[in-house]
């Protein structure tokens, strides 16, 4: 092993010993070395120059070596250290004792003696980031996926992290400034920083392996799965109540998630804000027309569509303006200045949209310092097909309850008009997003340019109360407000998310002149219920699909 004549190396070794880091005197002939092998080159030149100025030798491989040299940063190619060329088209580069011995060697007399005998230098810093497996196009071939599985990089990271008492491992570009500051200030990386870096490194390899497993599970075993990384979550303002702690975790996969939603304005989100935000965008997953949903306590108290988004907002808010107070508003179109202006004098906790006109955003920011203005991609969020609920030490996973174009089966003498099919689908979407037992009364807007959730009943132990005590009184209020009539509109459709076990719902519907009912069917009393509808001249159709919403 060649002797280092630079006295600064001796000084570094002495500093290291005085700091209490080592159990044996480190050989002063060993040079301080950093191994750099990065896929993402952002800010790497600044980091590399800092090491060079601190008299570190840089070892590098492949594209990273070429990039450094082209930018006049001295580096030693890995093959010069190993005495072995890259093989298998780059699959094997750093997997060699000269590299891993340098990373895994400890500051003990025995390790130092053995490394000296084998002419292996310690490697003090390992800076590696991995092939971006999580970002690979889902349509890539299995061969392309396999080739993007990083082997050497993961091995380097794990080796360096395992030996964190001596080696600093850098996997995150966001940590470069921290490292630069410590090298400039102290000429070495502090022990507490190495611990922090090691923990991040193990988390990185865990996430990386999980991404590989998930993608290969899809391709090789035709299965899908998600995984939750229970690292220290992002602390939220509070839980369901102010005295409760709440943390936000992200699903460790390559999907866009609600955590990616951008907070453009306002204070941080709370636990309840996230629950309500999800409840507000969920109905929009299945609505193609411009739509607005207003949610309070995870239930859509207002839902409307219209050719004009501002008009949809007006109807959605006025569906239940009392409940909307302090609620969440979500829309599936770009927020316009006209719509933003309509929020004036309305207390809203969160407003969410795919995008915002500049004037609209400016108005909302001025409206309230506390109003959370959220930008999110609804199309990407609706591609997440699973829901997972964790409690009491268990996790329940279910596929998303997707609302498809369900085939209606007419079961009564009178049929539902074809002109009402779009309204029926809107009603099914409305009802499926209301907590059970739920019913929804929907109708077209007065100008026939949109649809309104006229009244809804949610969360009741029985469907009678949902309809008679909640949905119908609210629908009657809204009929007077929107249509200036003291009865329900003629095109009102009653939607139930589950079957009717008795005839009582039909009798109530007839009492209020409801002429159209849609429900899943499946009760042993279906024949009696159908007969009762025929007696009253009510058109009823079965969907064959139940849409309970319990959680």
XYZ file of C-alpha atoms in Angstrom:
551
model
C 0.000 0.000 0.000
C 1.511 3.361 -1.045
C 2.388 5.794 1.722
C 0.436 9.080 1.926
C 2.918 11.932 2.269
C 0.208 14.527 2.869
C 0.425 15.560 6.557
C -3.265 16.469 6.475
C -4.168 12.783 6.342
C -2.173 12.204 9.512
C -3.984 15.101 11.138
C -7.368 13.612 10.186
C -6.431 10.249 11.631
C -5.271 11.852 14.849
C -8.496 13.901 15.078
C -10.518 10.764 14.573
C -8.744 8.991 17.400
C -9.046 11.958 19.763
C -12.785 12.119 19.077
C -13.188 8.691 20.661
C -14.440 7.072 17.437
C -11.917 4.240 17.262
C -10.858 1.319 19.396
C -7.423 1.107 17.834
C -4.992 3.563 16.271
C -5.784 3.790 12.602
C -2.866 3.280 10.206
C -1.667 6.735 9.126
C -0.564 5.412 5.769
C -4.196 4.896 4.801
C -5.663 7.682 2.724
C -9.115 9.141 3.318
C -11.309 7.884 0.513
C -14.828 8.458 -0.739
C -16.598 6.168 -3.183
C -19.069 7.959 -5.445
C -21.418 5.990 -7.687
C -24.636 7.857 -8.453
C -27.423 7.513 -10.994
C -28.693 11.046 -10.292
C -25.874 13.564 -10.802
C -27.616 16.571 -9.199
C -25.222 18.579 -6.989
C -22.609 15.817 -7.100
C -19.903 18.134 -8.477
C -20.184 20.469 -5.511
C -20.000 17.531 -3.092
C -17.045 15.976 -4.923
C -15.091 19.270 -4.959
C -15.620 19.549 -1.206
C -14.043 16.134 -0.679
C -11.145 16.933 -3.000
C -10.463 20.165 -1.123
C -10.396 18.148 2.119
C -7.754 15.806 0.630
C -10.042 12.812 0.058
C -9.346 10.530 -2.862
C -12.395 9.801 -4.950
C -13.114 6.327 -6.282
C -15.802 6.149 -8.909
C -17.318 3.824 -11.473
C -18.725 3.939 -14.984
C -20.768 6.971 -15.877
C -20.065 8.735 -12.587
C -16.288 8.467 -13.116
C -16.575 9.898 -16.639
C -18.821 12.719 -15.415
C -16.395 13.720 -12.673
C -13.308 13.614 -14.893
C -15.046 15.564 -17.653
C -15.671 18.273 -15.062
C -12.012 18.327 -13.981
C -12.506 16.471 -10.723
C -9.749 13.889 -10.119
C -11.059 10.377 -9.552
C -9.744 6.827 -9.529
C -11.717 4.289 -11.576
C -13.006 1.309 -9.630
C -11.184 -1.130 -11.904
C -7.852 0.391 -10.880
C -8.679 -0.374 -7.240
C -9.983 -3.875 -7.914
C -7.583 -4.799 -10.676
C -10.607 -6.216 -12.446
C -12.680 -4.732 -15.293
C -16.423 -4.239 -15.316
C -18.057 -7.411 -16.630
C -21.454 -8.664 -17.772
C -22.321 -5.370 -19.401
C -21.911 -3.476 -16.147
C -23.731 -5.948 -13.901
C -20.522 -6.464 -11.897
C -18.437 -3.395 -11.091
C -17.997 -2.829 -7.378
C -18.623 -6.351 -6.070
C -15.011 -6.990 -5.050
C -13.078 -7.424 -1.738
C -10.969 -4.342 -2.498
C -14.179 -2.286 -2.340
C -16.224 -4.092 0.276
C -13.203 -4.761 2.468
C -12.583 -1.008 2.452
C -16.181 -0.362 3.486
C -16.599 -3.145 6.040
C -13.197 -2.950 7.696
C -13.307 -1.806 11.310
C -10.850 0.345 13.236
C -9.441 -2.633 15.093
C -5.821 -3.858 15.155
C -6.851 -7.127 13.557
C -8.835 -5.548 10.673
C -6.181 -2.907 10.016
C -3.434 -5.540 9.936
C -5.408 -7.709 7.509
C -6.264 -4.819 5.213
C -2.614 -3.728 5.164
C -1.553 -7.248 4.251
C -4.045 -7.304 1.378
C -3.173 -3.757 0.285
C -6.753 -2.579 0.821
C -7.475 1.002 1.856
C -10.359 2.019 4.069
C -13.236 3.749 2.288
C -14.536 6.412 4.647
C -17.528 7.758 2.755
C -19.885 5.988 0.356
C -22.138 8.184 -1.793
C -24.593 6.099 -3.813
C -28.058 6.518 -5.271
C -29.827 3.713 -7.044
C -31.344 3.054 -10.432
C -34.865 4.562 -10.195
C -36.726 1.274 -10.259
C -39.867 2.852 -8.816
C -40.076 5.215 -11.792
C -39.934 2.635 -14.556
C -42.777 2.712 -17.063
C -45.356 0.098 -16.087
C -45.444 -1.045 -19.695
C -41.744 -1.954 -19.659
C -40.883 -5.543 -20.502
C -39.877 -7.954 -17.765
C -36.354 -7.920 -19.220
C -36.180 -4.132 -18.855
C -37.417 -4.381 -15.278
C -34.828 -6.994 -14.388
C -31.970 -4.923 -15.797
C -33.012 -1.928 -13.664
C -32.623 -3.910 -10.421
C -29.561 -2.377 -8.783
C -27.267 -4.980 -7.199
C -23.921 -3.331 -6.601
C -25.408 -0.067 -5.360
C -27.580 -1.786 -2.763
C -24.608 -3.908 -1.633
C -22.480 -0.770 -1.211
C -25.189 1.009 0.761
C -25.812 -1.913 3.087
C -22.112 -2.486 3.692
C -21.452 1.170 4.464
C -24.556 1.476 6.670
C -23.628 -1.657 8.583
C -20.257 -0.086 9.346
C -21.680 3.336 10.263
C -19.322 3.626 13.257
C -16.572 4.312 10.755
C -18.227 4.940 7.377
C -20.632 7.675 6.323
C -23.171 6.531 3.731
C -24.959 9.181 1.655
C -28.061 8.131 -0.293
C -30.119 11.322 -0.391
C -29.220 14.392 -2.451
C -30.964 16.504 0.187
C -28.191 15.538 2.639
C -25.341 16.857 0.477
C -25.437 20.302 2.067
C -25.173 18.757 5.539
C -22.116 16.727 4.494
C -20.472 19.686 2.765
C -20.931 21.788 5.892
C -19.393 19.157 8.162
C -16.423 18.468 5.874
C -15.723 22.192 5.549
C -16.212 22.829 9.263
C -14.716 19.727 10.891
C -12.830 17.913 8.104
C -14.800 14.755 8.936
C -18.405 13.596 9.332
C -19.666 13.549 12.898
C -20.730 10.271 14.597
C -24.325 11.405 15.124
C -24.546 12.301 11.444
C -23.277 8.850 10.446
C -26.005 7.252 12.576
C -28.654 9.422 10.909
C -27.287 8.584 7.448
C -27.187 4.849 8.185
C -30.813 4.751 9.260
C -31.833 6.592 6.107
C -29.755 4.167 4.041
C -31.493 1.096 5.467
C -34.869 2.741 4.889
C -33.849 3.422 1.283
C -32.885 -0.187 0.581
C -36.048 -1.411 2.297
C -38.232 0.795 0.102
C -36.240 -0.161 -2.974
C -36.645 -3.893 -2.336
C -40.332 -3.399 -1.625
C -40.804 -1.614 -4.970
C -39.049 -4.446 -6.778
C -41.130 -7.049 -4.956
C -44.374 -5.267 -5.762
C -43.588 -4.852 -9.455
C -42.322 -8.410 -9.911
C -45.298 -9.762 -7.968
C -47.523 -8.150 -10.589
C -45.487 -9.494 -13.512
C -44.348 -12.911 -12.314
C -47.265 -13.992 -10.135
C -50.085 -11.843 -11.543
C -50.849 -10.450 -8.097
C -51.082 -6.950 -6.697
C -50.143 -5.712 -3.281
C -49.300 -2.533 -1.428
C -47.065 -2.056 1.554
C -46.877 0.500 4.297
C -43.547 1.723 5.563
C -44.093 2.394 9.255
C -41.231 4.801 9.608
C -41.678 7.857 11.773
C -44.693 9.407 10.084
C -45.226 13.069 9.378
C -46.806 14.609 12.445
C -50.199 16.168 11.829
C -51.728 19.032 13.792
C -53.728 16.577 15.879
C -55.864 13.461 15.630
C -59.618 13.110 15.637
C -59.525 15.310 18.743
C -56.945 17.882 19.849
C -55.615 15.673 22.667
C -54.778 12.838 20.216
C -51.496 12.436 18.348
C -51.789 11.791 14.600
C -49.159 10.766 12.057
C -49.367 10.636 8.275
C -47.749 7.657 6.546
C -47.322 7.115 2.845
C -47.879 3.849 1.024
C -44.412 2.734 -0.079
C -45.143 2.123 -3.717
C -44.718 3.943 -6.986
C -48.240 5.374 -7.105
C -49.268 8.979 -6.774
C -50.933 9.312 -3.386
C -52.972 11.792 -1.418
C -49.761 12.690 0.405
C -48.528 14.076 -2.932
C -51.349 16.623 -2.915
C -49.799 20.083 -2.902
C -50.826 22.550 -0.186
C -50.751 25.865 -2.056
C -51.948 27.905 0.905
C -53.057 27.619 4.497
C -51.960 25.866 7.643
C -51.032 22.209 7.812
C -53.646 19.497 7.442
C -55.119 17.619 10.389
C -56.172 13.983 10.658
C -59.819 14.879 10.090
C -58.920 17.138 7.165
C -57.355 14.193 5.335
C -60.345 11.935 6.027
C -62.757 14.585 4.766
C -60.563 15.419 1.780
C -60.620 11.804 0.672
C -64.384 11.628 1.178
C -64.805 14.747 -0.979
C -62.796 13.501 -3.965
C -64.065 9.928 -3.873
C -67.424 10.693 -5.563
C -65.583 12.670 -8.257
C -63.658 9.570 -9.380
C -66.713 8.399 -11.309
C -68.250 11.667 -12.530
C -67.255 12.918 -15.973
C -69.297 16.126 -16.023
C -68.056 19.200 -14.147
C -68.881 18.459 -10.514
C -68.467 19.805 -6.994
C -68.700 17.824 -3.773
C -69.078 19.341 -0.307
C -68.231 17.056 2.613
C -68.826 17.358 6.329
C -67.672 14.641 8.695
C -66.849 12.246 5.804
C -70.330 12.439 4.244
C -71.135 14.337 1.028
C -73.749 16.779 2.301
C -73.738 18.434 -1.129
C -73.043 16.996 -4.572
C -73.940 18.510 -7.915
C -72.934 18.569 -11.567
C -73.528 21.261 -14.142
C -72.309 22.473 -17.510
C -70.864 25.426 -15.589
C -68.586 24.580 -12.649
C -69.618 27.678 -10.698
C -73.258 26.655 -10.968
C -72.352 23.165 -9.744
C -70.717 24.770 -6.703
C -73.821 26.839 -5.971
C -76.081 23.792 -6.069
C -73.665 21.599 -4.072
C -73.311 24.211 -1.348
C -77.036 24.970 -1.141
C -77.908 21.261 -0.941
C -77.148 21.634 2.758
C -75.547 25.000 3.498
C -75.957 24.499 7.244
C -73.878 21.317 7.204
C -71.468 22.755 4.652
C -70.299 25.328 7.218
C -66.698 24.409 8.042
C -66.676 21.643 5.439
C -64.443 20.509 2.605
C -65.073 21.479 -1.028
C -63.645 19.491 -3.929
C -64.104 19.889 -7.674
C -62.981 17.959 -10.737
C -62.186 20.973 -12.918
C -59.798 23.934 -12.695
C -60.986 26.435 -10.098
C -62.055 29.637 -11.857
C -62.189 33.202 -10.503
C -65.999 33.084 -10.661
C -66.135 29.988 -8.483
C -63.519 31.327 -6.053
C -65.577 34.491 -5.612
C -68.592 32.393 -4.635
C -66.712 31.187 -1.554
C -66.738 34.689 -0.093
C -68.400 34.765 3.335
C -68.434 30.962 3.417
C -66.435 29.165 6.111
C -64.510 26.395 4.341
C -61.716 24.337 5.916
C -60.240 22.921 2.705
C -60.786 23.517 -0.991
C -59.343 21.046 -3.498
C -59.071 21.136 -7.278
C -56.856 19.754 -10.056
C -55.626 23.292 -10.755
C -56.339 26.965 -10.070
C -56.594 30.040 -12.222
C -54.082 32.613 -10.920
C -56.826 35.094 -10.020
C -58.803 32.353 -8.280
C -55.780 31.315 -6.228
C -55.033 34.918 -5.305
C -58.629 35.425 -4.125
C -58.584 32.248 -2.026
C -55.279 33.202 -0.394
C -56.658 36.585 0.556
C -59.916 35.075 1.788
C -58.359 33.425 4.844
C -54.902 32.660 6.187
C -56.193 29.344 7.513
C -58.024 28.110 4.390
C -56.108 25.149 3.009
C -55.946 25.312 -0.783
C -55.041 21.903 -2.181
C -53.947 20.995 -5.693
C -54.279 17.307 -6.520
C -54.546 14.976 -9.492
C -57.898 13.204 -9.242
C -57.209 11.033 -12.286
C -54.083 9.612 -10.658
C -55.744 9.130 -7.286
C -58.595 7.134 -8.750
C -56.042 4.642 -10.098
C -55.306 3.510 -6.536
C -57.585 0.502 -6.376
C -57.250 -0.526 -2.724
C -58.229 0.793 0.674
C -56.501 -0.343 3.858
C -57.819 0.342 7.350
C -55.670 -0.426 10.398
C -56.924 -0.698 13.978
C -56.423 -2.822 17.102
C -53.324 -4.444 15.661
C -54.921 -5.625 12.417
C -55.152 -4.322 8.880
C -58.180 -4.772 6.610
C -57.618 -4.435 2.885
C -60.357 -4.146 0.291
C -60.597 -3.290 -3.354
C -62.007 0.126 -4.120
C -65.771 0.083 -4.606
C -65.738 1.184 -8.215
C -68.975 2.489 -9.689
C -69.276 1.001 -13.129
C -71.992 1.359 -15.737
C -74.178 -1.185 -14.008
C -76.877 -2.903 -16.009
C -80.260 -1.968 -14.602
C -82.766 -4.777 -14.500
C -86.352 -3.463 -14.687
C -88.525 -5.452 -12.275
C -91.811 -3.540 -12.290
C -94.528 -2.955 -14.856
C -93.508 0.679 -15.159
C -89.981 1.237 -16.490
C -87.508 3.998 -15.669
C -87.261 6.401 -18.601
C -84.096 6.116 -20.677
C -83.685 9.867 -20.317
C -83.071 9.334 -16.588
C -80.182 6.868 -16.926
C -77.463 9.494 -16.403
C -79.318 10.724 -13.335
C -79.594 7.169 -12.015
C -75.839 6.693 -12.327
C -75.240 9.999 -10.551
C -77.573 8.815 -7.778
C -75.700 5.532 -7.408
C -72.414 7.448 -7.078
C -73.982 9.751 -4.505
C -75.407 6.922 -2.431
C -72.279 4.741 -2.604
C -70.246 7.491 -0.945
C -72.645 8.059 1.959
C -72.122 6.064 5.161
C -74.560 3.185 5.621
C -77.460 2.851 5.968
C -77.779 5.320 3.154
C -80.342 6.578 0.705
C -80.062 9.403 -1.773
C -82.693 11.444 -3.576
C -81.437 12.966 -6.809
C -82.949 15.057 -9.570
C -81.969 17.238 -12.500
C -81.313 20.930 -12.034
C -84.144 23.309 -12.964
C -82.416 24.153 -16.276
C -81.725 20.433 -16.948
C -78.015 21.262 -17.398
C -76.899 19.305 -14.348
C -77.855 17.015 -11.475
C -78.335 17.562 -7.739
C -78.159 15.397 -4.645
C -81.486 16.756 -3.442
C -81.460 14.968 -0.102
C -79.575 12.170 1.589
C -79.769 10.041 4.702
C -76.615 8.587 6.223
C -75.236 6.539 9.066
C -78.542 5.374 10.514
C -79.054 1.924 12.039
C -82.164 1.577 9.852
C -83.015 2.766 6.373
C -86.437 4.106 7.385
C -84.873 6.892 9.437
C -82.364 7.617 6.676
C -85.229 8.209 4.267
C -88.096 9.642 6.336
C -86.203 11.649 8.974
C -83.242 12.860 6.905
C -83.399 12.519 3.125
C -87.009 13.516 2.461
C -87.168 16.579 4.782
C -83.947 17.902 3.256
C -85.158 17.171 -0.282
C -88.420 19.022 0.389
C -86.501 22.042 1.673
C -84.334 22.010 -1.424
C -87.308 21.580 -3.739
C -88.743 24.818 -2.405
C -85.334 26.507 -2.645
C -84.390 25.326 -6.148
C -87.778 24.786 -7.832
C -90.160 26.898 -5.750
C -92.474 23.937 -5.203
C -93.795 22.234 -2.043
C -93.247 18.717 -3.322
C -90.433 16.665 -4.806
C -89.651 17.215 -8.513
C -91.244 14.753 -10.906
C -87.891 13.290 -11.960
C -86.742 12.541 -8.405
C -85.041 9.143 -8.170
C -84.641 7.294 -4.872
C -81.398 5.316 -4.645
C -80.633 2.804 -1.906
C -77.187 1.270 -1.451
C -78.688 -2.024 -0.211
C -81.885 -4.002 -0.661
C -85.192 -3.353 1.120
C -86.112 -6.076 3.616
C -89.681 -4.765 3.968
C -92.319 -2.793 2.057
C -92.144 0.239 4.369
C -89.671 2.160 2.177
C -92.027 1.777 -0.797
C -94.937 3.107 1.223
C -92.949 6.182 2.294
C -91.798 6.768 -1.278
C -95.393 6.653 -2.497
C -96.459 9.055 0.248
C -94.118 11.664 -1.256
C -94.926 10.822 -4.900
C -91.531 9.309 -5.700
C -91.975 7.473 -8.986
C -88.504 5.981 -9.554
C -86.510 3.671 -7.278
C -83.164 1.967 -7.856
C -81.772 -0.604 -5.432
C -79.570 -3.730 -5.571
C -82.344 -6.261 -4.937
C -81.614 -9.598 -3.334
C -84.098 -9.667 -0.445
C -86.231 -12.735 0.062
C -89.171 -10.308 0.064
C -88.331 -8.856 -3.361
C -91.565 -10.254 -4.876
C -93.653 -8.467 -2.232
C -91.736 -5.209 -2.734
C -92.123 -5.410 -6.505
C -95.842 -6.055 -6.086
C -96.175 -3.012 -3.840
C -94.382 -0.827 -6.414
C -96.782 -2.039 -9.098
C -99.747 -1.152 -6.872
C -98.436 2.417 -6.550
C -97.310 2.771 -10.145
C -93.636 3.137 -9.122
C -90.901 2.144 -11.539
C -88.171 0.116 -9.842
C -84.971 -1.409 -11.173
C -82.357 -3.666 -9.580
C -78.628 -3.120 -10.017
C -77.529 -6.421 -8.494
C -74.650 -4.555 -6.791
C -74.572 -3.443 -3.151
C -72.622 -0.309 -2.221
C -72.249 -0.281 1.561
C -69.877 2.380 2.917
C -69.074 1.427 6.503
C -65.675 2.982 7.219
